[in-house]
Tab-separated table of C-alpha atoms and ligand atoms in Angstrom:
chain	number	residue	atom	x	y	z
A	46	UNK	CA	3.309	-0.626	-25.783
A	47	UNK	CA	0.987	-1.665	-23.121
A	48	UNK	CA	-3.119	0.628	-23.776
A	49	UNK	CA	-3.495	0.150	-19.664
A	50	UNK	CA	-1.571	-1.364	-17.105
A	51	UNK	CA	-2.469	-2.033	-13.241
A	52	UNK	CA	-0.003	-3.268	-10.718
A	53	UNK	CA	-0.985	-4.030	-7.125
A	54	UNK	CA	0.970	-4.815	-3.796
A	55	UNK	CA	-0.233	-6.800	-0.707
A	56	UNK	CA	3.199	-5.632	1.549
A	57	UNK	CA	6.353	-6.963	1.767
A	58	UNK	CA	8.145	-8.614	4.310
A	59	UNK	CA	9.590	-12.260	5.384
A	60	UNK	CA	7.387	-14.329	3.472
A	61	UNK	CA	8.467	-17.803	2.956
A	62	UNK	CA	6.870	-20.494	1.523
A	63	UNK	CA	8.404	-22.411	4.053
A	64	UNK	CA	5.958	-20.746	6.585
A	65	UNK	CA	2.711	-21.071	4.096
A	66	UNK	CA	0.201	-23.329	3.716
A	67	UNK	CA	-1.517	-24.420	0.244
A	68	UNK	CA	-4.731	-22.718	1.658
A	69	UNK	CA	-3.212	-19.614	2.831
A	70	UNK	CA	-1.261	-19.007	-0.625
A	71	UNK	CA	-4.493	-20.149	-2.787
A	72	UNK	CA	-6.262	-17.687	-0.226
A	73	UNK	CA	-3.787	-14.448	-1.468
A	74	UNK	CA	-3.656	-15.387	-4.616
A	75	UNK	CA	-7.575	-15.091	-4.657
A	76	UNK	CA	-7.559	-11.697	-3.408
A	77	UNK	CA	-4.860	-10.248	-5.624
A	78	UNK	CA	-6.692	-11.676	-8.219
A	79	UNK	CA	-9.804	-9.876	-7.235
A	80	UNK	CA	-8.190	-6.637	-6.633
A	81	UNK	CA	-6.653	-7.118	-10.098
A	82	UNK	CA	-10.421	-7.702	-11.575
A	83	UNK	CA	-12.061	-4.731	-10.091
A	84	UNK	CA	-9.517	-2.325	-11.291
A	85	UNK	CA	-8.654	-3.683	-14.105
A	86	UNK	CA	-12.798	-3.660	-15.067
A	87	UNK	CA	-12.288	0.520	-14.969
A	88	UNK	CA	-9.092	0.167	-17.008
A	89	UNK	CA	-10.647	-1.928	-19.852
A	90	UNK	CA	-13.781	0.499	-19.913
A	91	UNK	CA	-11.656	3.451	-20.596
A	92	UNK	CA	-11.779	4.930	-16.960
A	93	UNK	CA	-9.351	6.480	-15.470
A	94	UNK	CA	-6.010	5.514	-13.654
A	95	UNK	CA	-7.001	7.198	-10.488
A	96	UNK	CA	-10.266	5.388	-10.584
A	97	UNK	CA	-8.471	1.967	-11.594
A	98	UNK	CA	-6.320	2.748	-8.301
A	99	UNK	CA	-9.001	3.528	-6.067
A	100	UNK	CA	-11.034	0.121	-7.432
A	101	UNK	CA	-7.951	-1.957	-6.859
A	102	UNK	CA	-7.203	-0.663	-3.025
A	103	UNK	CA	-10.660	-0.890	-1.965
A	104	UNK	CA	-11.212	-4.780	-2.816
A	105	UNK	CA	-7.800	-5.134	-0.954
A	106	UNK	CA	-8.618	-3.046	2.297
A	107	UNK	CA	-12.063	-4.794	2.267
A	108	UNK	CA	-9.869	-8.370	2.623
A	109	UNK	CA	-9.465	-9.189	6.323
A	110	UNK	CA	-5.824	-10.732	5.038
A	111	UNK	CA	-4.225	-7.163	3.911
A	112	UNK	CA	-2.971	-4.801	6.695
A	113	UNK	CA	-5.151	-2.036	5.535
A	114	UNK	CA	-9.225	-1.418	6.445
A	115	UNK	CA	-10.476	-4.639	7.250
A	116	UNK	CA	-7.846	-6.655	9.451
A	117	UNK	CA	-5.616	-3.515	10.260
A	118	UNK	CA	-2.710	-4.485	12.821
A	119	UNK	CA	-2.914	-3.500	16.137
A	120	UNK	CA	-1.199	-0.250	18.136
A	121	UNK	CA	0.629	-0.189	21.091
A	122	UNK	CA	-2.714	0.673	22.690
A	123	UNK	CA	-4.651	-1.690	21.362
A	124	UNK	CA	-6.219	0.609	18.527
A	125	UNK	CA	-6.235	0.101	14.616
A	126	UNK	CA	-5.423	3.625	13.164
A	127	UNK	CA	-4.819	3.509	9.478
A	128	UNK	CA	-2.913	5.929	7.264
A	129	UNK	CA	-3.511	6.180	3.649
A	130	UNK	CA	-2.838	8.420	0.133
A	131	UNK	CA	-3.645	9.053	-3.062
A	132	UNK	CA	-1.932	10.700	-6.033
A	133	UNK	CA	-2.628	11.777	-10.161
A	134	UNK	CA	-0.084	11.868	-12.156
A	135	UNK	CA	-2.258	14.079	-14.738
A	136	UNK	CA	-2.800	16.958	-12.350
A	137	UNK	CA	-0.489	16.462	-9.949
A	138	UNK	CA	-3.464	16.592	-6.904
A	139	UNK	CA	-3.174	14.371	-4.142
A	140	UNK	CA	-5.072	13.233	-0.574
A	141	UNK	CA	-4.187	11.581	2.527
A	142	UNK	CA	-5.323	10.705	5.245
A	143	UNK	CA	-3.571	9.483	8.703
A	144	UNK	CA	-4.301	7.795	12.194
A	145	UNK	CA	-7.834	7.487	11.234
A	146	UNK	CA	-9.852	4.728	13.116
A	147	UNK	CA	-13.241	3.648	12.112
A	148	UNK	CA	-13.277	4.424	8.229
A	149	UNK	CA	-13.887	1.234	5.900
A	150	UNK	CA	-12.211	2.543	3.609
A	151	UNK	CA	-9.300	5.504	4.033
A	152	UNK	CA	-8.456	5.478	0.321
A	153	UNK	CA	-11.844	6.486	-0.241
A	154	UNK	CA	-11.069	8.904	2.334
A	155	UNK	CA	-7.624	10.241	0.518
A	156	UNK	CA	-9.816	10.694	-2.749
A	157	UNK	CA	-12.473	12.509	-0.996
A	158	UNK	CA	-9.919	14.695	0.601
A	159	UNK	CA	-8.195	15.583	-2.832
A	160	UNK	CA	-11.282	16.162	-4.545
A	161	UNK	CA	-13.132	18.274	-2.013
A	162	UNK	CA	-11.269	19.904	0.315
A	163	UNK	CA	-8.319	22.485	-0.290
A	164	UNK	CA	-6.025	20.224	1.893
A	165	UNK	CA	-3.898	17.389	0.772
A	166	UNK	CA	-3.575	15.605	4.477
A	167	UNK	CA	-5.871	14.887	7.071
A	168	UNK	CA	-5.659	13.253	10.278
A	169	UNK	CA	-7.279	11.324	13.362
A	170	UNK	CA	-10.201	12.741	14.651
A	171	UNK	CA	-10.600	15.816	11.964
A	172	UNK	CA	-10.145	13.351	9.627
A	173	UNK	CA	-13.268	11.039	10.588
A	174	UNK	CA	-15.809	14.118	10.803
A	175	UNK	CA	-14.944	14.930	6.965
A	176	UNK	CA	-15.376	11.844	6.200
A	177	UNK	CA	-18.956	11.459	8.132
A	178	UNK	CA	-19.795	15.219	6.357
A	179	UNK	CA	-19.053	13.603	3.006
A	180	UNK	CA	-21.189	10.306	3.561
A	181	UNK	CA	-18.085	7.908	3.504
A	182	UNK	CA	-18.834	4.203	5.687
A	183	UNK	CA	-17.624	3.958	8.859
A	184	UNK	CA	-17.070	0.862	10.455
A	185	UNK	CA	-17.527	-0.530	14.441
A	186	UNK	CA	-14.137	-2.098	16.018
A	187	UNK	CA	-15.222	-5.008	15.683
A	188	UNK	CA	-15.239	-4.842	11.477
A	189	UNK	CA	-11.587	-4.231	11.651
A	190	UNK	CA	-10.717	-6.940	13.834
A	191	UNK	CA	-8.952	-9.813	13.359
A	192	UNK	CA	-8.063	-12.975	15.353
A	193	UNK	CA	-4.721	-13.027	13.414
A	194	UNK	CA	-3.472	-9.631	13.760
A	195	UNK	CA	-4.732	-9.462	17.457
A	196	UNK	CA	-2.362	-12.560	18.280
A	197	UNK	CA	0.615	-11.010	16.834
A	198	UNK	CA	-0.075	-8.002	18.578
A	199	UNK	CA	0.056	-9.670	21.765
A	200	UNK	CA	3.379	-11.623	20.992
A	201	UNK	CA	4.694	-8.032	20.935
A	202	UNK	CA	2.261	-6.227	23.370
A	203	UNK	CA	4.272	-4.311	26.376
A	204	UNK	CA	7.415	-4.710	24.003
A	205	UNK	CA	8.612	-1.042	22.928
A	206	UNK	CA	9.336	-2.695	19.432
A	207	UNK	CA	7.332	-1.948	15.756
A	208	UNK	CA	7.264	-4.642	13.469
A	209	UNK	CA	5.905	-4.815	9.807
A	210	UNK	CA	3.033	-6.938	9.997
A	211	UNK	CA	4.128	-10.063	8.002
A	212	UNK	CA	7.067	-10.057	10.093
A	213	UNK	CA	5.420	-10.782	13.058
A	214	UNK	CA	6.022	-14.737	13.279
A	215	UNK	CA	7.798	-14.101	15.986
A	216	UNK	CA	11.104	-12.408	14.971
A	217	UNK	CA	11.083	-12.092	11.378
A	218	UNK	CA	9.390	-9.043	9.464
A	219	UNK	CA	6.338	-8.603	7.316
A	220	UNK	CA	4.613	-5.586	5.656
A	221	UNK	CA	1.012	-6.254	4.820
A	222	UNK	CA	0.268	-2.510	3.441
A	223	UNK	CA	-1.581	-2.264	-0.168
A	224	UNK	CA	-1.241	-0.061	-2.790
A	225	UNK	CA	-2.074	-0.107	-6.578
A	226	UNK	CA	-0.265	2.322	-9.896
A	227	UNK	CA	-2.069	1.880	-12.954
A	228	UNK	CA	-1.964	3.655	-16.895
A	229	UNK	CA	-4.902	4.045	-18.518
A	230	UNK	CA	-6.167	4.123	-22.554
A	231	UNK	CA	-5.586	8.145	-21.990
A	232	UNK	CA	-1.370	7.669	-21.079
A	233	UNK	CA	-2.503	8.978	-17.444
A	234	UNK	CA	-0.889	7.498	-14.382
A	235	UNK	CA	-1.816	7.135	-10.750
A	236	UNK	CA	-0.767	5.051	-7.502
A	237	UNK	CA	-2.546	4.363	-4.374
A	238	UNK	CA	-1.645	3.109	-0.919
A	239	UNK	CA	-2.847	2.119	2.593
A	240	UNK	CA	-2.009	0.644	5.696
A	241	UNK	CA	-2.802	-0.189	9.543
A	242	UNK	CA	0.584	0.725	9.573
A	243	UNK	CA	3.390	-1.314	12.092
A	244	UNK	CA	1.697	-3.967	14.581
A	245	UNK	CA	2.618	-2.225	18.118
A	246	UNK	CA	3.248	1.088	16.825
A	247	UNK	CA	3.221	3.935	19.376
A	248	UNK	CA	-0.385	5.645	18.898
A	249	UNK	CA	-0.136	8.507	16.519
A	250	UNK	CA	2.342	6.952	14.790
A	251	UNK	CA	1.748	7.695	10.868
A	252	UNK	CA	4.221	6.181	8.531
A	253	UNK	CA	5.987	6.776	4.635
A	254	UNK	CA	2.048	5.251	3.226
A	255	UNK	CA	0.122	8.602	3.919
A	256	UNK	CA	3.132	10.777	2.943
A	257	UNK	CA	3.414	12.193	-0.326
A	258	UNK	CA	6.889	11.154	-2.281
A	259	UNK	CA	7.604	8.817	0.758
A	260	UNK	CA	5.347	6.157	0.509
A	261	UNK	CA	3.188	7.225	-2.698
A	262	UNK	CA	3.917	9.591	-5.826
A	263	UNK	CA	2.768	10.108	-9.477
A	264	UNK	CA	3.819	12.419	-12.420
A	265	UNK	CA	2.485	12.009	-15.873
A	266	UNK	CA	5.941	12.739	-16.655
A	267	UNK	CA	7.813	10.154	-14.818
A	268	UNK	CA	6.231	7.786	-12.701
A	269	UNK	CA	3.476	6.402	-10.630
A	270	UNK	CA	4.934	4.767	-7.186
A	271	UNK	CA	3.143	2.767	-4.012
A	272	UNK	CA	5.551	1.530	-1.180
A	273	UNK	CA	5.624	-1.264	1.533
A	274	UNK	CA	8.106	-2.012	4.102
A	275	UNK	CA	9.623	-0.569	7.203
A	276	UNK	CA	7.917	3.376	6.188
A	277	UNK	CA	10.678	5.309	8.913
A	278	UNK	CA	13.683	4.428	6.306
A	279	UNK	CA	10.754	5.141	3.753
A	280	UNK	CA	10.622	8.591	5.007
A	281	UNK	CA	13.509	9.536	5.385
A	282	UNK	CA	15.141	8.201	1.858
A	283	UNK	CA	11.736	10.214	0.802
A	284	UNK	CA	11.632	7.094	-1.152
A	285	UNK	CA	8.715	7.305	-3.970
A	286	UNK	CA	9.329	11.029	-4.957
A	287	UNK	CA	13.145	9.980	-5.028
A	288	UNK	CA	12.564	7.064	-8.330
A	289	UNK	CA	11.094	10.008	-9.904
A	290	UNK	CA	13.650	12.382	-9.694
A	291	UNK	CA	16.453	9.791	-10.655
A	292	UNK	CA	13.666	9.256	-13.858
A	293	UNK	CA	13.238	13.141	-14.164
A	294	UNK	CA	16.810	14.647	-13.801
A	295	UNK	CA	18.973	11.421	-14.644
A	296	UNK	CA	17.116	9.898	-17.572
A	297	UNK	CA	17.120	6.282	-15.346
A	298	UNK	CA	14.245	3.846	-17.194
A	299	UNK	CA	11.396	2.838	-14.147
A	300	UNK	CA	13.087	-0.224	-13.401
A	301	UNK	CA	16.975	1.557	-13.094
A	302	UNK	CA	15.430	3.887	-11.113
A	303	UNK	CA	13.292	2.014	-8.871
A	304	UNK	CA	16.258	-0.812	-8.358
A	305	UNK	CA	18.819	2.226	-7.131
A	306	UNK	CA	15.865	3.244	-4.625
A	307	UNK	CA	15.234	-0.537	-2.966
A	308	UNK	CA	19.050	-2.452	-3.180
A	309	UNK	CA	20.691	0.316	-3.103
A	310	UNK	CA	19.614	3.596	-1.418
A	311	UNK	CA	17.054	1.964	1.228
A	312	UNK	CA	19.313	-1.266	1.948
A	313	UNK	CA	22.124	1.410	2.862
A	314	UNK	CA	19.591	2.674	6.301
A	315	UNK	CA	17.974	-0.378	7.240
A	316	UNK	CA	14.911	0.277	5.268
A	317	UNK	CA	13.506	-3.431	4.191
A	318	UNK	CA	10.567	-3.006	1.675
A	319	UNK	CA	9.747	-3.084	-1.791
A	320	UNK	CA	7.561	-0.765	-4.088
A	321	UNK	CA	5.457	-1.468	-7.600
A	322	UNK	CA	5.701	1.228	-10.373
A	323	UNK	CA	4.519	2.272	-13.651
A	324	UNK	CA	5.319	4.870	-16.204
A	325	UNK	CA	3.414	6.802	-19.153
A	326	UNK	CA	4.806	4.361	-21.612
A	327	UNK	CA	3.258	1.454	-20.269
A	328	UNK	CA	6.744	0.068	-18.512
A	329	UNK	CA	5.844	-1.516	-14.981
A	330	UNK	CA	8.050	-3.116	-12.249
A	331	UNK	CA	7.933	-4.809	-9.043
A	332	UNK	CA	11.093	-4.290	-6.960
A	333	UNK	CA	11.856	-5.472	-3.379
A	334	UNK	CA	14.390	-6.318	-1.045
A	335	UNK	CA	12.732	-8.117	1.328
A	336	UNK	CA	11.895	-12.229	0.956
A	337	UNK	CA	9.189	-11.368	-0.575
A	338	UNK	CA	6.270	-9.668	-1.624
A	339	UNK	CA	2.003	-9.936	-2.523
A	340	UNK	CA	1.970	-8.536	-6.026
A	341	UNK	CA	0.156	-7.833	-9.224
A	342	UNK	CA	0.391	-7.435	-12.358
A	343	UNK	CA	-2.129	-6.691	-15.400
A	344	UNK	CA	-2.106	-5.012	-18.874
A	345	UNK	CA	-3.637	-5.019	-22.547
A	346	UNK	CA	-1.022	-7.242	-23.665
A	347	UNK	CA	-2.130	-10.042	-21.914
A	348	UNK	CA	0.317	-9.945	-19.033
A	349	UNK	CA	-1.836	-11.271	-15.698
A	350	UNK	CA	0.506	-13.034	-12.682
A	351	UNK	CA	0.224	-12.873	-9.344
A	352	UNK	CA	3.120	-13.695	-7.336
A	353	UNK	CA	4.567	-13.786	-3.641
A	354	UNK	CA	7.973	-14.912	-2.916
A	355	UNK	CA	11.338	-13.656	-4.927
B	457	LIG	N1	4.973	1.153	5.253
B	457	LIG	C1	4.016	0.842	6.278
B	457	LIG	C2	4.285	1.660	7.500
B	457	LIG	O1	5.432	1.822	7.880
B	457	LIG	C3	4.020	-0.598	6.675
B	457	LIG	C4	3.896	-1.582	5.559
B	457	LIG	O2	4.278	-1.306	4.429
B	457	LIG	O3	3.380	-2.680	5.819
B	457	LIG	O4	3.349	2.094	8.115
């Protein structure tokens, strides 16, 4: 049995190493591996899961190549609102925060949420002034931009489509959401997402990542979950919350559970994703069903991989 273990997602989507070049792949590979480092550095101190999670989705939003704080994808307007959650498996306390613009970093802004306020979800404008009242960094446009994610917003701009933002070489689909579940020395899990969401989503759009048990859940007693992919199906197959219960009430392992969800359940309405996991015990998976997806993986017994495709 694994003493910690921290898994991390960069999205999902259409990614082919057909369509990659060696700079672009040694480029994520850098930044999972730094998002691996920082939480993993709380892990092997004996902090906590929810801080492990926190560590691990900051470095990611702060890398311009994630869909999530730095280089969020564009609205149908224009605008970069981001959505984002946070969840303890120990206490069962959670924070979110949706169509926020502005905030560095919204997982910061999910914690602060969970921790001090009475609320679990906050959104848009509200949203920003808590975080200003509780000294979190705000950012100018211009932080969040990207050259990238501007030009596939204008391949689709006028269009009344969404598309996950990996997808976006023209037809095909990507998800470039992040999201980290971790286990620390104590047998405490938590999971962590956030996202710019869908490149030329409608404005107020929020998706599955700032939903609790849609996009990201933990239980001490049966799972931590963070999801990527198209987050409508997400919703509506209330898709995190949903491994758990096949865990809780069916006595499915992580990986039973969490391969039901993706083939099985999600494939059945469209919903093209994938999701990392861990439980109490130290298990961890990686399921998707899309081509492929940025991922993770770290523990005490040596395990440390990063990988993309299938
Ligand atoms: N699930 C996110 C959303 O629908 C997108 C993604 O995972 O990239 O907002």
């Amino acid at each position: 049995m694994s003493k910690y273990t921290l898994v991390i997602h960069g999205g999902a989507g259409t990614i082919l190493k057909t369509d990659m070049t060696d700079e672009k792949e040694l480029a994520y590979h850098k930044a999972l591996g730094e998002a691996l480092d920082k939480g993993a550095e709380v892990l092997i101190k004996g902090g906590s899961a929810i801080d492990a999670v926190r560590a691990a989705t900051i470095s990611l939003e702060d890398n311009i190549l994630f869909n999530a704080g730095r280089g969020s994808v564009f609205g149908k307007d224009g605008r970069q609102e981001m959505d984002a959650s946070i969840m303890d498996g120990k206490t069962k306390m959670a924070g979110a925060v949706s169509a926020v613009q502005h905030i560095r970093n919204p997982v910061e802004l999910a914690y602060t949420i969970m921790t001090k306020s009475p609320h679990v979800m906050l959104n848009g404008k509200g949203a920003y002034d808590f975080a200003v009242l509780n000294g979190l960094k705000t950012e100018p446009d211009e932080y969040f931009f990207s050259e990238f994610r501007h030009n596939q917003w204008k391949q689709m701009q006028g269009s009344d489509e969404a598309a996950l933002d990996h997808n976006v070489i023209i037809k095909d689909k990507k998800f470039g959401t992040v999201g980290a579940v971790a286990l620390d020395v104590n047998g405490n899990i938590a999971a962590a997402t956030s996202t710019g969401g869908m490149t030329n989503k409608q404005f107020g759009r929020v998706g599955d990542s700032p939903i609790i048990g849609a996009g990201t859940y933990a239980n001490n007693k049966t799972c931590a979950i963070s999801c990527t992919g198209h987050g409508e199906p997400f919703i509506r197959a209330v898709t995190a919350y949903d491994v758990s219960c096949l865990m809780e009430y069916k006595g499915l392992s992580l990986e039973e559970a969490m391969t039901i969800v993706v083939h099985d359940k999600l494939m059945k309405i469209d919903g093209e994703g994938g999701m990392i996991g861990v439980d109490a015990k130290g298990n961890a998976a990686m399921v998707f069903n899309s081509e492929g997806m940025y991922r993770g993986m770290r523990n005490s017994n040596g395990i440390n991989e990063v990988r993309i495709y299938k």
